mmCIF file of C-alpha atoms in Angstrom:
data_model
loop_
_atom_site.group_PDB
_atom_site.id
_atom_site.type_symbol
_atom_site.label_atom_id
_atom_site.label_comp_id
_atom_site.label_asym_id
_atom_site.label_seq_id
_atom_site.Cartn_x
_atom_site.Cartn_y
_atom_site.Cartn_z
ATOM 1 C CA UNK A 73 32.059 20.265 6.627
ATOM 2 C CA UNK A 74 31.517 18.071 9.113
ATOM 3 C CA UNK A 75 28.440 15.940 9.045
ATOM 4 C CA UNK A 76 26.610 13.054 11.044
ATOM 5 C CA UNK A 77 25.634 9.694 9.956
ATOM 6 C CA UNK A 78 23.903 7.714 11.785
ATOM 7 C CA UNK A 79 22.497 4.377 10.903
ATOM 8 C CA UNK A 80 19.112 2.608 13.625
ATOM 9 C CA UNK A 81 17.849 -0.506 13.043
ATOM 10 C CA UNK A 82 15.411 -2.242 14.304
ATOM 11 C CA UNK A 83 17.571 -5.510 15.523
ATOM 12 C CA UNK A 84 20.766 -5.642 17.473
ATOM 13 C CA UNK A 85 23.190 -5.672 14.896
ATOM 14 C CA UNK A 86 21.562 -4.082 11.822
ATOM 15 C CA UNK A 87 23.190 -0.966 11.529
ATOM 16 C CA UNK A 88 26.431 -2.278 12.118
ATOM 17 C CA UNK A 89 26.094 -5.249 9.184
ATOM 18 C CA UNK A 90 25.133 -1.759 6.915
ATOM 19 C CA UNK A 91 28.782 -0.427 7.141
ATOM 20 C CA UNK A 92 30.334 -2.460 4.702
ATOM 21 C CA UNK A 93 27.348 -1.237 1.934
ATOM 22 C CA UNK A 94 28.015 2.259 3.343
ATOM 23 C CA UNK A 95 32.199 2.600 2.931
ATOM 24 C CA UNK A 96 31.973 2.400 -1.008
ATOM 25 C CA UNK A 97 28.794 4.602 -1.677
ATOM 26 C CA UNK A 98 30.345 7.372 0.660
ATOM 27 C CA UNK A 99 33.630 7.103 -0.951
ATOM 28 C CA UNK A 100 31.694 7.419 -4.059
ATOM 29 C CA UNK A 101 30.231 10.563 -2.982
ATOM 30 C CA UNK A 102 33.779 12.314 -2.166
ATOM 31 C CA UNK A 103 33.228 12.091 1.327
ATOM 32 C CA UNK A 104 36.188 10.763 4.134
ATOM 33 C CA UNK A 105 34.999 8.408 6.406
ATOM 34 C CA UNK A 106 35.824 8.285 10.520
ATOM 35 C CA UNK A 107 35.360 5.639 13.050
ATOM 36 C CA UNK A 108 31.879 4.569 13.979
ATOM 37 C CA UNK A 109 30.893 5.377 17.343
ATOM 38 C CA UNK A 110 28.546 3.309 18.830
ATOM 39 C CA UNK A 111 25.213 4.742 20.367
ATOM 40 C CA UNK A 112 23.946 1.087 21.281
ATOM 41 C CA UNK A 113 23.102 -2.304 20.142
ATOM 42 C CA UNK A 114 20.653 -0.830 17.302
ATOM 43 C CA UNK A 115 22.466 2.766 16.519
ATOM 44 C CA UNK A 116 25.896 4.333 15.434
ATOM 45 C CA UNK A 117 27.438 7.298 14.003
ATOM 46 C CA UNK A 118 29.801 7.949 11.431
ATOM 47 C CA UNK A 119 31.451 11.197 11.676
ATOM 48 C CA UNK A 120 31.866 11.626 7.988
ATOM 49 C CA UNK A 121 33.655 15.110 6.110
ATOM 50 C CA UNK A 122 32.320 16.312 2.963
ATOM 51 C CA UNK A 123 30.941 19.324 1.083
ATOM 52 C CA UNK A 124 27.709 18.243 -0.541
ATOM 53 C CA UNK A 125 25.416 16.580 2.717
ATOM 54 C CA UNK A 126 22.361 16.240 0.437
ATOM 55 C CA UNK A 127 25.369 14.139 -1.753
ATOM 56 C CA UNK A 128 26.007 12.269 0.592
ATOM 57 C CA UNK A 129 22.290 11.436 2.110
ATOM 58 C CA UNK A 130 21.629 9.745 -1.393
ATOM 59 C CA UNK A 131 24.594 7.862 -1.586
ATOM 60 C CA UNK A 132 23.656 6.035 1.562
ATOM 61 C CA UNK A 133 20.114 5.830 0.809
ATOM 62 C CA UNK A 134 21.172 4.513 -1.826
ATOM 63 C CA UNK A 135 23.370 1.553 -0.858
ATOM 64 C CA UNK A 136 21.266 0.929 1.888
ATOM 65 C CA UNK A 137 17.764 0.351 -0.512
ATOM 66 C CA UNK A 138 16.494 -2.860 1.046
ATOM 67 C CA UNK A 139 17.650 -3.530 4.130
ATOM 68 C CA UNK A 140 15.905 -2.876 6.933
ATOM 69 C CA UNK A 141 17.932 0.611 8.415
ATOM 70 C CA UNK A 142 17.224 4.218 8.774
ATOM 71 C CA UNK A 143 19.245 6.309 7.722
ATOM 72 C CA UNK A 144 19.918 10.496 8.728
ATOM 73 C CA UNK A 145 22.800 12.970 7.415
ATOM 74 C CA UNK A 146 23.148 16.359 9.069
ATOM 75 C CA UNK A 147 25.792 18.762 9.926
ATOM 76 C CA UNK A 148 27.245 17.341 13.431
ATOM 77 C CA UNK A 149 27.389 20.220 14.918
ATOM 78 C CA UNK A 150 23.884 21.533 17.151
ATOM 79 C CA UNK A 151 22.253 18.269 16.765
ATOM 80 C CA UNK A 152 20.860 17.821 20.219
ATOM 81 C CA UNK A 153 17.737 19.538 19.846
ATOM 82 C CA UNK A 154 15.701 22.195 22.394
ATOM 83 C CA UNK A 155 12.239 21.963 20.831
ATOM 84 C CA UNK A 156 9.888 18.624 19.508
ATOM 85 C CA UNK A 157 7.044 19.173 17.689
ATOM 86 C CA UNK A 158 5.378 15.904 16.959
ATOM 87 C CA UNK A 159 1.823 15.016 15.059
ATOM 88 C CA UNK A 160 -0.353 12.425 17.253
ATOM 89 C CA UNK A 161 -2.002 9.984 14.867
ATOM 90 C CA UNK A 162 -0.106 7.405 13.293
ATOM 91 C CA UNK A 163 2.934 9.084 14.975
ATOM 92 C CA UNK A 164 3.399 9.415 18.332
ATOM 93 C CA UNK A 165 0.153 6.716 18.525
ATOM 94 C CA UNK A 166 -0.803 3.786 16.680
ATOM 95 C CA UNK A 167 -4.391 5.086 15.111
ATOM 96 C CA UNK A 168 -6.077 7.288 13.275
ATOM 97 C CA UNK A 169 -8.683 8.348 16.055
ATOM 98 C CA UNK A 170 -11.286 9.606 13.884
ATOM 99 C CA UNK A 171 -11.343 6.857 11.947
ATOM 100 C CA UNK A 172 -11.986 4.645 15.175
ATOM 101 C CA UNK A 173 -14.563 7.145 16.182
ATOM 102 C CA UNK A 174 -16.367 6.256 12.761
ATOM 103 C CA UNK A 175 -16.005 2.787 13.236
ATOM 104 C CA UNK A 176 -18.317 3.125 16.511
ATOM 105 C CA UNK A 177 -20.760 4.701 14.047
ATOM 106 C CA UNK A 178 -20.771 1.817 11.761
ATOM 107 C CA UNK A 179 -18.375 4.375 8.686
ATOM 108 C CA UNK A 180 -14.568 3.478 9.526
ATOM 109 C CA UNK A 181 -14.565 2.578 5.604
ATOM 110 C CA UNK A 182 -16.162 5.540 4.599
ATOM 111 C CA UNK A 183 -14.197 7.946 6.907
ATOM 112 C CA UNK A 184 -10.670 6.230 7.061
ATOM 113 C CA UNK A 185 -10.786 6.659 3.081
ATOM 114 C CA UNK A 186 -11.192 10.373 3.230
ATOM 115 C CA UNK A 187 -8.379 10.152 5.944
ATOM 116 C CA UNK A 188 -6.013 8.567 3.592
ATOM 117 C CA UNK A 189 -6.982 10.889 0.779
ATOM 118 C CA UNK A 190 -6.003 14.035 3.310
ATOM 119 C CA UNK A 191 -3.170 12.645 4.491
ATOM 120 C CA UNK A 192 -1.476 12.157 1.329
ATOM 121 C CA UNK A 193 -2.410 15.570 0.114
ATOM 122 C CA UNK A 194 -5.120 14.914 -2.388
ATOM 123 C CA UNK A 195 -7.764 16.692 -0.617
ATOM 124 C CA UNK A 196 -8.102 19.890 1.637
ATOM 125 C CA UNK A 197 -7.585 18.674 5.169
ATOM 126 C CA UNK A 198 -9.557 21.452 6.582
ATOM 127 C CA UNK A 199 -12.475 20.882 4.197
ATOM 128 C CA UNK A 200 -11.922 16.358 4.502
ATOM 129 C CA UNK A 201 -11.643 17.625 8.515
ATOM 130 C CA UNK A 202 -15.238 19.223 8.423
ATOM 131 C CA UNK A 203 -16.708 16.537 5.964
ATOM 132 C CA UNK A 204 -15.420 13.801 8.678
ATOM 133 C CA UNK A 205 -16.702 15.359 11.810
ATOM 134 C CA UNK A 206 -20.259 16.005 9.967
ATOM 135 C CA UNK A 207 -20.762 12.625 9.343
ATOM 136 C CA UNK A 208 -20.430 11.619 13.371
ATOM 137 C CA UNK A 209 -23.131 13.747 13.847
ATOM 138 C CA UNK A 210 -25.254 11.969 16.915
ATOM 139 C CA UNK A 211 -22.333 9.841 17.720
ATOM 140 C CA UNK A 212 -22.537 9.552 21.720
ATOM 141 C CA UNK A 213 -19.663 11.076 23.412
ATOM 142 C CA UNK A 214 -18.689 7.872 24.952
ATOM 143 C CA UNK A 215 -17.095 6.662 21.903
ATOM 144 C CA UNK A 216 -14.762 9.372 22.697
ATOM 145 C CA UNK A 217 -13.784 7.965 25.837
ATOM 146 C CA UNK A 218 -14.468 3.956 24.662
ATOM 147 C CA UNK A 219 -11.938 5.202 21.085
ATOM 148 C CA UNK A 220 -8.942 5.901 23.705
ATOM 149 C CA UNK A 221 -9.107 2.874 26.159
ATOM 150 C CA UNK A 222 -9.669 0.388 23.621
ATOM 151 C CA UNK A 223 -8.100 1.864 20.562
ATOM 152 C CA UNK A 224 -5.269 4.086 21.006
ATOM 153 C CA UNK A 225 -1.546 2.841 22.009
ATOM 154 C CA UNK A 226 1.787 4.758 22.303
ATOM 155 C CA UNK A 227 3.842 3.657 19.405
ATOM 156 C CA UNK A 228 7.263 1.929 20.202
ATOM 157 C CA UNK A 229 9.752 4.260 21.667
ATOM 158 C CA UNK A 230 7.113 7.693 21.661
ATOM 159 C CA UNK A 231 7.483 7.705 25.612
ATOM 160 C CA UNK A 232 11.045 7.527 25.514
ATOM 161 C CA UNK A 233 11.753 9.666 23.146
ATOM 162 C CA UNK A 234 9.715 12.135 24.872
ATOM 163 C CA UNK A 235 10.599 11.511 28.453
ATOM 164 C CA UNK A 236 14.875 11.674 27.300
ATOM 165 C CA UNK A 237 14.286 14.948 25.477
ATOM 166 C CA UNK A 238 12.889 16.548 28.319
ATOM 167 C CA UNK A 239 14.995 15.083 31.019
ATOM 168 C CA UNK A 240 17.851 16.683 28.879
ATOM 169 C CA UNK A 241 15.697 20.102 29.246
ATOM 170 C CA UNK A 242 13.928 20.551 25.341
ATOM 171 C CA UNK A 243 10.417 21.537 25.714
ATOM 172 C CA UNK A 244 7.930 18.741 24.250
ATOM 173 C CA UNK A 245 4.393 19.942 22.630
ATOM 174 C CA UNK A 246 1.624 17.235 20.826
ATOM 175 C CA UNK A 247 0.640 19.288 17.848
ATOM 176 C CA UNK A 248 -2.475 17.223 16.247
ATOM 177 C CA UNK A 249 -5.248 17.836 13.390
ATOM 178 C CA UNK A 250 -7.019 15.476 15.786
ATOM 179 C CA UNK A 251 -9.102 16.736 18.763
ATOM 180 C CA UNK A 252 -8.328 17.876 22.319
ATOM 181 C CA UNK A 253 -9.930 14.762 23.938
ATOM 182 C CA UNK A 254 -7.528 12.723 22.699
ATOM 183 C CA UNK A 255 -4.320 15.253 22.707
ATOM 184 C CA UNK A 256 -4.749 15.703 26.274
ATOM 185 C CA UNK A 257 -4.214 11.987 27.218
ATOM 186 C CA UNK A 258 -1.870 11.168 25.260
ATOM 187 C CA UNK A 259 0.160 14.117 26.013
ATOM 188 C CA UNK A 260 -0.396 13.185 29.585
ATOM 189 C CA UNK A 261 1.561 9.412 28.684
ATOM 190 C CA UNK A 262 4.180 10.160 26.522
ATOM 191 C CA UNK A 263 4.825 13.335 28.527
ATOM 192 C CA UNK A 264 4.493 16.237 26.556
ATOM 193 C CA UNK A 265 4.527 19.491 28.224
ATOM 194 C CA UNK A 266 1.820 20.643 26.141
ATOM 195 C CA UNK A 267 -0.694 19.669 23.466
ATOM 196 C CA UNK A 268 -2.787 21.329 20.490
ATOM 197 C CA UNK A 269 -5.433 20.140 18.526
ATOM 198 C CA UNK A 270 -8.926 20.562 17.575
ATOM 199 C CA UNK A 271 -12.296 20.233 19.707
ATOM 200 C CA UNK A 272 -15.165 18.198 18.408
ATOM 201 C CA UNK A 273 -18.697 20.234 19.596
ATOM 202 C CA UNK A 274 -20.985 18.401 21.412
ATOM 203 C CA UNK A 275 -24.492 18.787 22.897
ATOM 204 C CA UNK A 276 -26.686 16.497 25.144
ATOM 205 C CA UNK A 277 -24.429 14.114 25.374
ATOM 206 C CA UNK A 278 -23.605 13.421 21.758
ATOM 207 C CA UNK A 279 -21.566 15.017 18.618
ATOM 208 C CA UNK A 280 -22.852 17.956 16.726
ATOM 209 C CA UNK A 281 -21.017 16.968 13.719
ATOM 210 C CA UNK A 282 -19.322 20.126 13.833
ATOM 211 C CA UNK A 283 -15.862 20.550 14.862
ATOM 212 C CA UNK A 284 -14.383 24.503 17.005
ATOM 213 C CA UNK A 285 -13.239 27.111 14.406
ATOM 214 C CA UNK A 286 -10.381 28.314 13.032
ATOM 215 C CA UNK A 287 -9.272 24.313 12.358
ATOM 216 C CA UNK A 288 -5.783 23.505 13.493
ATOM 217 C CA UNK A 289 -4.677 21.989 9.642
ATOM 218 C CA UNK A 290 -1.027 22.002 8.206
ATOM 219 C CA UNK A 291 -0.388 25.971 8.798
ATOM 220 C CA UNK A 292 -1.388 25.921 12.322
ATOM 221 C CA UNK A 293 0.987 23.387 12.903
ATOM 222 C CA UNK A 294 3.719 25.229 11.080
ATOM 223 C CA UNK A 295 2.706 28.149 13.744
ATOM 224 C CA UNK A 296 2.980 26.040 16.934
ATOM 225 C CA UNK A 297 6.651 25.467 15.481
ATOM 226 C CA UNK A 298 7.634 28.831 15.298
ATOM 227 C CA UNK A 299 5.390 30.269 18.578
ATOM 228 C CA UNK A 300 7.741 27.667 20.524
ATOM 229 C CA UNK A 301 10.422 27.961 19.228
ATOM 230 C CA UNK A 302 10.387 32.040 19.767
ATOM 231 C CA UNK A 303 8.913 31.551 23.484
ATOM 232 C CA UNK A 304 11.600 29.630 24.073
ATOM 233 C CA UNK A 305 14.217 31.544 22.477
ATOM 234 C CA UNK A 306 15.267 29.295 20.317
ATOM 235 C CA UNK A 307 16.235 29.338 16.241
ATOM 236 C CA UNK A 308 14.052 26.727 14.165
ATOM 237 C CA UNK A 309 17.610 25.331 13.517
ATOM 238 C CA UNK A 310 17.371 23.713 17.063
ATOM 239 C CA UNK A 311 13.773 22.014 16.718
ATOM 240 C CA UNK A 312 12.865 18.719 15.626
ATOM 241 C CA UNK A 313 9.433 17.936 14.192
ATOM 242 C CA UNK A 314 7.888 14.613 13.437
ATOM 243 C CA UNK A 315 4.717 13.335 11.671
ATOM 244 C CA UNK A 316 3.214 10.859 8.710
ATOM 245 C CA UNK A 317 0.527 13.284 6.786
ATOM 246 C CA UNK A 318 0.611 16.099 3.923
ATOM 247 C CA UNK A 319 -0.533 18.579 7.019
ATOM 248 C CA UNK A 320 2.728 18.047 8.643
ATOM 249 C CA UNK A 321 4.601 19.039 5.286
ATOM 250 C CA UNK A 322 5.155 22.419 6.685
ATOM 251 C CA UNK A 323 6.788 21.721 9.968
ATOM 252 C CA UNK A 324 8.635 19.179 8.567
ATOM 253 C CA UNK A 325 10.180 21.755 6.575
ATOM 254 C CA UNK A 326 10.244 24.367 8.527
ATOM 255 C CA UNK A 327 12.375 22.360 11.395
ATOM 256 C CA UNK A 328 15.919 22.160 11.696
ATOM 257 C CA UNK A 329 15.210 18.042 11.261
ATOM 258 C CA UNK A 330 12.124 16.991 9.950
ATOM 259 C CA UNK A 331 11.584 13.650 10.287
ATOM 260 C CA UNK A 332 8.706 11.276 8.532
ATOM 261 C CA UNK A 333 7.932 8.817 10.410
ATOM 262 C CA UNK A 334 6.291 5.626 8.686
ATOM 263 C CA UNK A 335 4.935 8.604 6.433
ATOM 264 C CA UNK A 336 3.267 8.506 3.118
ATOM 265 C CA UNK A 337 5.196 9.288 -0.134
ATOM 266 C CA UNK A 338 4.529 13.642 -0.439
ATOM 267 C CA UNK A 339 6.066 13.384 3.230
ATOM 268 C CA UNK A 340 8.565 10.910 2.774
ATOM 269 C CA UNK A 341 10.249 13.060 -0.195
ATOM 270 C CA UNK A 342 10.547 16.155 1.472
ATOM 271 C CA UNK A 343 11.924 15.196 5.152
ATOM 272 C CA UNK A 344 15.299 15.595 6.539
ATOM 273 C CA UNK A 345 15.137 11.927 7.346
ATOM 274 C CA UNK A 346 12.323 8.832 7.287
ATOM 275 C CA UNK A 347 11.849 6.420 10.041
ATOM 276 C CA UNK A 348 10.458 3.518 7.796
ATOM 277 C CA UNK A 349 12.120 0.581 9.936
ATOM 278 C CA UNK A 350 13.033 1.593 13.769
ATOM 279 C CA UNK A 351 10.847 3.243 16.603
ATOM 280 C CA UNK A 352 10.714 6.670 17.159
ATOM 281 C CA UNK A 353 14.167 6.621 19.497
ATOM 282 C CA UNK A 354 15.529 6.740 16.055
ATOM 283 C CA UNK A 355 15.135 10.544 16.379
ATOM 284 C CA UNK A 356 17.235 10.343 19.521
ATOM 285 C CA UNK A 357 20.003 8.411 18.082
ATOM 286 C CA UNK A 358 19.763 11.298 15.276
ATOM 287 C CA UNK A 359 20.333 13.003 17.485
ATOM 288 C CA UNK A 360 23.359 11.812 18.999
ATOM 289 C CA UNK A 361 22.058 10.304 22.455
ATOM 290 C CA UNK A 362 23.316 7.327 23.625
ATOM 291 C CA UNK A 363 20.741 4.319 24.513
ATOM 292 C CA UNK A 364 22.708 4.735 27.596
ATOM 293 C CA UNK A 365 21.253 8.583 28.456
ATOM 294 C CA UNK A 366 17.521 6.845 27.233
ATOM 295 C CA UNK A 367 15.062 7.740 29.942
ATOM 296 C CA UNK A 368 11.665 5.969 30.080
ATOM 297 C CA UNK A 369 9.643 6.670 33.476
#
């Protein structure tokens, strides 16, 4: 079989000084080694044969442990993707945005704990979702807007990765636990053709503490995968999915690459591939675009 390798860094150079830990651990792993190929100053590919991929992801995880490079092993073959499906918060954006909502009203510590707690799968996230919203209960809808101009940034590379995968013609959708306020702008930036989430209730100009039923948690997610996909025509072999939190486990899984991106540990162990050191045009040098094909406005 014929699989990818492709190293990202996050320096010029990085991924190239990796090859010389890589050549030993593949050989290790009964695999025969090509040429790199280049895919810019921070990516390359190694076309590498072997029979056991998942063999050959931990050898180079392995001989890469501690130094700064991402790593992702797939069959080469269909790796250009036609569907993304990535989580908002601490993904495609730098924040949490509930927990900046809270700390308007005074309870980031309070909230962003029960965040944590959901996102690494200790807790409910539809029950931590409701327990969250209830305790914003009066906060004034300006937050909302107040949250987004002074809080929330694209991460590194989310607008290019989004803007390259649909100049190429995949379909881009914002799939969130968060809210709609929020979804809807930061769709709008990173250019997403569409966007999902949940809608906070208000009344009077302030939150009801309550938050629009049936709650968009880790199996609605796993839905707005497939729904795509199938609108489109597409197999779940030709999506990509991306997100940090236990309610993206199922997408994650689900895609034909799921990628955790700067995820915590329940993520981390069940993903096609982590992003723990580049930006998110890692997932376009996974996929085998060229820095050269990047597209940005």
């Amino acid at each position: 079989m014929q699989l990818a390798l492709t190293l990202v860094g996050p320096e010029p150079g990085a991924a190239a000084d990796a090859l010389a830990a890589i050549g030993p651990a593949l050989a290790g792993a009964q695999a025969r080694v090509k040429e790199p190929r280049p895919l810019g100053p921070l990516a390359l590919d190694l076309a590498v044969e072997a029979e056991d991929a998942a063999a050959v992801r931990r050898a180079a995880e392995a001989a890469l442990a501690g130094r700064a490079v991402d790593v992702c092993v797939q069959p080469w073959n269909g790796r250009k993707k036609r569907l993304l499906v990535a989580d908002m918060d601490s993904t495609i954006i730098n924040v949490e945005c509930l927990d900046e909502l809270a700390d308007f009203a005074g309870l980031k510590a309070e909230i962003s704990a029960i965040t944590e707690r959901a996102m690494r799968g200790e807790l409910e996230f539809e029950g931590a979702l409701r327990e969250r919203v209830g305790m914003l209960n009066g906060l004034p809808v300006s937050a909302l807007e107040r949250a987004y101009a002074e809080r929330v940034r694209l991460n590194p590379g989310a607008r290019t990765l989004v803007r390259t995968m649909g100049a190429a013609g995949a379909r881009c959708v914002l799939v969130s636990g968060g809210f709609t306020f929020f979804t809807a702008r930061v769709a709008e930036a990173a250019g997403f053709h569409a966007d999902r989430a949940n809608t906070l209730l208000e009344a009077e100009g302030a939150l009801t503490g309550r938050v629009g039923e049936p709650i968009l948690g880790r199996a609605a997610k796993l839905a707005a995968l497939e729904e795509e996909a199938a609108t489109l025509g597409a197999s779940l072999s030709e999506t990509i999915a991306v997100g940090d939190g236990a309610n993206d486990l199922g997408m994650i899984e689900a895609a034909g690459l799921g990628v955790a991106y700067r995820a915590k540990p329940i993520v981390a162990a069940q993903a096609d591939a982590k992003v723990d050191h580049a930006d998110l045009t890692a997932l376009l040098y996974f996929q085998g675009y060229r820095a050269a094909e990047f597209v940005s406005d």
